[in-house]
Coordinates of C-alpha atoms in Angstrom, one line a residue:
M1 CA -72.5 16.1 28.0
Q2 CA -72.7 19.9 28.5
R3 CA -72.2 19.7 32.3
R4 CA -69.0 17.7 31.9
Q5 CA -67.7 20.3 29.4
G6 CA -68.5 22.9 32.0
I7 CA -66.6 21.1 34.7
L8 CA -63.5 20.9 32.4
Q9 CA -63.8 24.6 31.6
R10 CA -64.0 25.4 35.3
L11 CA -61.0 23.2 36.0
Q12 CA -59.0 25.0 33.3
E13 CA -59.9 28.3 34.8
L14 CA -59.4 27.5 38.5
G15 CA -56.8 24.8 38.5
E16 CA -58.9 22.8 40.9
V17 CA -62.6 22.0 41.5
Q18 CA -64.6 20.8 44.5
V19 CA -67.6 18.4 44.4
E20 CA -69.6 20.5 46.8
S21 CA -69.3 23.7 44.8
L22 CA -69.8 22.0 41.4
A23 CA -73.0 20.4 42.7
R24 CA -74.2 23.8 43.8
D25 CA -73.3 25.6 40.7
F26 CA -74.7 23.0 38.3
E27 CA -77.8 22.5 40.5
T28 CA -77.4 18.7 40.8
S29 CA -76.4 16.2 43.4
E30 CA -72.9 15.5 44.7
V31 CA -73.4 11.8 43.6
T32 CA -73.9 13.0 40.0
I33 CA -70.9 15.2 40.1
R34 CA -68.7 12.4 41.5
K35 CA -69.9 10.1 38.6
D36 CA -69.0 12.9 36.1
L37 CA -65.6 13.2 37.6
A38 CA -65.1 9.4 37.5
T39 CA -66.1 9.4 33.8
L40 CA -63.8 12.3 33.0
E41 CA -60.9 10.6 34.8
K42 CA -61.4 7.4 32.9
S43 CA -61.2 9.4 29.7
G44 CA -57.9 10.9 30.8
M45 CA -59.2 14.4 31.2
L46 CA -58.5 15.0 34.9
L47 CA -57.2 13.4 38.1
R48 CA -59.6 12.9 41.0
R49 CA -58.6 14.0 44.5
Y50 CA -60.4 13.8 47.8
G51 CA -63.5 16.1 47.5
G52 CA -62.7 17.2 44.0
A53 CA -60.3 17.0 41.0
I54 CA -57.2 18.6 39.5
P55 CA -55.9 18.7 35.9
L56 CA -54.1 15.5 34.8
P57 CA -50.3 16.1 35.3
Q58 CA -48.4 16.2 32.0
E59 CA -46.0 13.5 33.2
L60 CA -48.9 11.1 33.1
M61 CA -49.5 11.7 29.4
P62 CA -46.5 10.5 27.5
E63 CA -46.4 11.7 23.9
D64 CA -46.3 8.3 22.3
Q65 CA -49.4 7.3 24.2
H66 CA -51.5 9.8 22.3
Q67 CA -50.8 7.8 19.1
Q68 CA -51.1 4.3 20.5
Q69 CA -54.0 4.6 22.9
P70 CA -57.0 5.2 20.7
E71 CA -56.8 2.0 18.6
T72 CA -55.8 -0.1 21.6
S73 CA -58.6 1.4 23.7
Q74 CA -61.1 0.7 20.9
R75 CA -60.2 -3.0 20.8
K76 CA -60.4 -3.3 24.6
Q77 CA -63.8 -1.5 24.5
S78 CA -65.1 -3.9 21.8
I79 CA -64.0 -6.9 23.9
A80 CA -65.5 -5.4 27.0
A81 CA -68.8 -4.8 25.2
A82 CA -69.0 -8.4 24.0
A83 CA -68.2 -9.6 27.5
A84 CA -70.9 -7.4 29.1
A85 CA -73.4 -8.8 26.5
C86 CA -72.9 -12.3 28.0
I87 CA -74.3 -11.1 31.4
R88 CA -78.0 -11.5 32.3
D89 CA -80.0 -9.7 34.9
H90 CA -79.5 -11.1 38.4
N91 CA -76.2 -12.9 37.5
R92 CA -73.6 -13.4 40.2
I93 CA -70.2 -12.6 38.6
I94 CA -66.5 -12.4 39.4
I95 CA -64.5 -9.7 37.7
D96 CA -60.7 -10.1 38.0
F97 CA -58.3 -7.2 38.0
G98 CA -57.2 -5.8 34.6
T99 CA -57.7 -2.9 32.2
T100 CA -60.0 -4.9 29.8
T101 CA -62.1 -6.4 32.6
A102 CA -62.4 -2.9 34.2
A103 CA -63.7 -1.6 30.8
M104 CA -66.8 -3.8 31.2
I105 CA -68.1 -1.9 34.2
P106 CA -69.7 1.1 32.6
R107 CA -71.6 -1.3 30.3
L108 CA -73.3 -3.0 33.3
N109 CA -75.4 0.0 34.2
R110 CA -78.6 -1.5 32.7
K111 CA -78.2 -4.9 34.2
Q112 CA -80.5 -5.4 37.1
G113 CA -79.9 -7.3 40.4
L114 CA -76.2 -8.1 39.7
V115 CA -73.9 -9.4 42.4
V116 CA -70.3 -8.5 41.6
M117 CA -67.2 -10.0 43.4
T118 CA -63.8 -8.6 42.7
N119 CA -60.3 -8.5 44.1
S120 CA -59.5 -5.2 42.4
L121 CA -60.0 -1.8 44.0
I122 CA -60.2 -0.2 40.5
V123 CA -63.1 -2.5 39.6
A124 CA -64.8 -2.0 43.0
N125 CA -64.7 1.8 42.7
A126 CA -66.1 1.6 39.2
V127 CA -68.9 -0.6 40.3
R128 CA -69.7 1.8 43.1
E129 CA -70.3 4.5 40.5
L130 CA -73.0 2.6 38.7
E131 CA -76.5 4.0 39.1
N132 CA -78.1 0.5 39.2
E133 CA -76.2 -0.2 42.4
P134 CA -75.1 -3.8 42.1
T135 CA -74.3 -5.8 45.2
L136 CA -70.5 -5.5 45.6
L137 CA -68.4 -8.1 47.3
M138 CA -64.6 -8.0 47.8
T139 CA -62.3 -10.9 48.3
G140 CA -60.0 -9.1 50.9
G141 CA -56.7 -10.7 51.4
T142 CA -53.1 -9.6 50.9
W143 CA -52.5 -6.5 48.8
D144 CA -50.3 -7.2 45.8
A145 CA -48.8 -3.9 44.5
H146 CA -47.7 -5.4 41.2
S147 CA -51.2 -6.5 40.1
E148 CA -52.9 -3.8 42.2
S149 CA -55.3 -6.5 43.6
F150 CA -55.9 -8.6 46.6
Q151 CA -54.4 -12.1 46.5
G152 CA -53.5 -14.9 48.9
Q153 CA -55.1 -17.5 51.1
I154 CA -57.7 -15.3 52.7
A155 CA -59.0 -14.2 49.3
E156 CA -59.1 -17.8 48.2
Q157 CA -61.0 -18.9 51.3
V158 CA -63.6 -16.1 50.8
L159 CA -64.2 -17.1 47.1
Q160 CA -64.6 -20.8 48.0
S161 CA -67.6 -20.0 50.2
Y162 CA -69.5 -18.6 47.2
D163 CA -71.1 -19.9 44.0
F164 CA -71.0 -17.7 40.9
D165 CA -72.5 -17.8 37.4
Q166 CA -69.5 -16.3 35.5
L167 CA -65.9 -15.3 35.9
F168 CA -64.4 -12.6 33.6
I169 CA -60.6 -12.7 33.6
G170 CA -57.8 -11.4 31.5
C171 CA -54.3 -12.8 30.8
D172 CA -50.8 -11.8 29.7
G173 CA -50.5 -14.5 27.1
I174 CA -52.4 -17.2 25.1
D175 CA -50.7 -20.6 24.7
L176 CA -52.6 -22.3 22.0
E177 CA -51.8 -25.7 23.4
R178 CA -51.8 -25.2 27.1
G179 CA -54.1 -22.3 28.1
T180 CA -53.8 -18.8 29.4
T181 CA -50.5 -17.6 30.8
T182 CA -49.4 -14.8 33.1
F183 CA -46.4 -12.9 34.4
N184 CA -47.9 -13.0 37.9
E185 CA -46.6 -15.8 40.0
L186 CA -49.6 -15.6 42.3
L187 CA -51.8 -18.1 40.4
G188 CA -53.8 -19.6 43.2
L189 CA -56.6 -17.0 43.3
S190 CA -57.2 -17.2 39.5
R191 CA -57.7 -20.9 39.7
V192 CA -60.0 -20.7 42.7
M193 CA -62.0 -18.1 40.8
A194 CA -62.4 -20.5 37.9
Q195 CA -63.4 -23.3 40.2
S196 CA -66.1 -21.0 41.8
A197 CA -67.8 -20.1 38.6
R198 CA -70.0 -22.1 36.2
E199 CA -68.7 -20.3 33.2
V200 CA -65.2 -18.9 32.7
I201 CA -64.7 -16.1 30.1
V202 CA -61.3 -14.9 29.2
L203 CA -60.8 -11.4 27.7
A204 CA -57.6 -10.9 25.7
E205 CA -56.5 -9.1 22.6
A206 CA -55.3 -11.3 19.8
E207 CA -51.7 -9.9 20.0
K208 CA -51.3 -12.0 23.1
V209 CA -51.3 -15.3 21.1
N210 CA -48.1 -17.2 21.4
R211 CA -46.4 -14.8 23.8
R212 CA -43.6 -16.8 25.6
I213 CA -44.7 -16.5 29.2
P214 CA -43.8 -19.4 31.6
N215 CA -46.6 -19.3 34.1
L216 CA -49.7 -21.3 33.1
E217 CA -52.7 -19.7 34.6
L218 CA -55.8 -21.5 33.4
P219 CA -55.7 -24.7 31.2
W220 CA -58.2 -24.7 28.3
A221 CA -60.2 -27.4 30.1
Q222 CA -61.2 -24.7 32.6
V223 CA -62.1 -22.0 30.0
D224 CA -65.5 -21.8 28.3
K225 CA -65.1 -18.7 26.2
L226 CA -62.4 -16.5 24.8
I227 CA -63.4 -13.0 23.7
T228 CA -60.7 -11.4 21.5
D229 CA -60.4 -9.2 18.5
E230 CA -60.5 -9.5 14.7
R231 CA -56.8 -10.0 14.4
L232 CA -57.0 -13.6 15.5
T233 CA -56.3 -15.8 12.5
D234 CA -58.6 -18.6 11.3
E235 CA -55.9 -21.1 12.1
H236 CA -55.5 -20.0 15.7
Q237 CA -59.3 -19.8 16.2
Q238 CA -59.6 -23.4 15.0
L239 CA -56.9 -24.6 17.3
L240 CA -58.7 -23.0 20.2
E241 CA -62.1 -24.4 19.3
D242 CA -60.4 -27.8 19.0
Q243 CA -59.6 -27.3 22.7
G244 CA -63.3 -26.9 23.4
V245 CA -63.2 -23.1 23.8
Q246 CA -65.9 -21.0 22.2
V247 CA -64.2 -18.1 20.5
I248 CA -65.8 -14.7 20.0
C249 CA -63.9 -12.2 17.7
T250 CA -64.9 -8.6 18.0
T251 CA -64.3 -5.5 15.8
P252 CA -63.2 -2.2 17.3
E253 CA -66.2 0.1 17.8
Q254 CA -66.4 3.1 15.5
N255 CA -67.0 6.5 17.1

């Protein structure tokens, strides 16, 4: 978009930009400018600060990331797209913390009447940027810096008082016999999320199959769908389907 290119050029020239002045110069609303800055930040083009933005610090862009990120990002985006396609207008959904689940949010802009519950500030902030303005609910609870999300008994109690159509949740590993696994030892909220939703949809790249991770998060009996990528082997897909899980394999989107 021409306006976003203009914002980046202004940022390069000035070293810092303000929402108020950008809205005035580009003759648009501050809400629109904030959404532009949010999109540019997600693309790794800048870093938002209160009231504006600054260039992305070089230390946040390791050299090896430039080679690895595009393919990984494309796989995450294809999984996110397939997940968003499962959502109907007016659905009540839970979105757990995670990079792949967060990638769903921009694809919800055309869904009408959504109610979105999350324990992630990143997800919540992305939902707030949507033009269709879904109803946003947050679990509250105890902040966990490791997962960058709210956890604990308060969050669990809040979730137990609601009824949702779908849960979208990631994982650290896929145990073909047991279920999804995680490094996070705070498992209670994930299980309450699954109990509070009629349909549980796991988003995970195929490379997570057979990772040796001790903590069982969700047994396959609680999972309805697994959305993954084309690297999942036919043998592994069959094993998962034998567990009663519907498997959707996606192909990275081509730009």
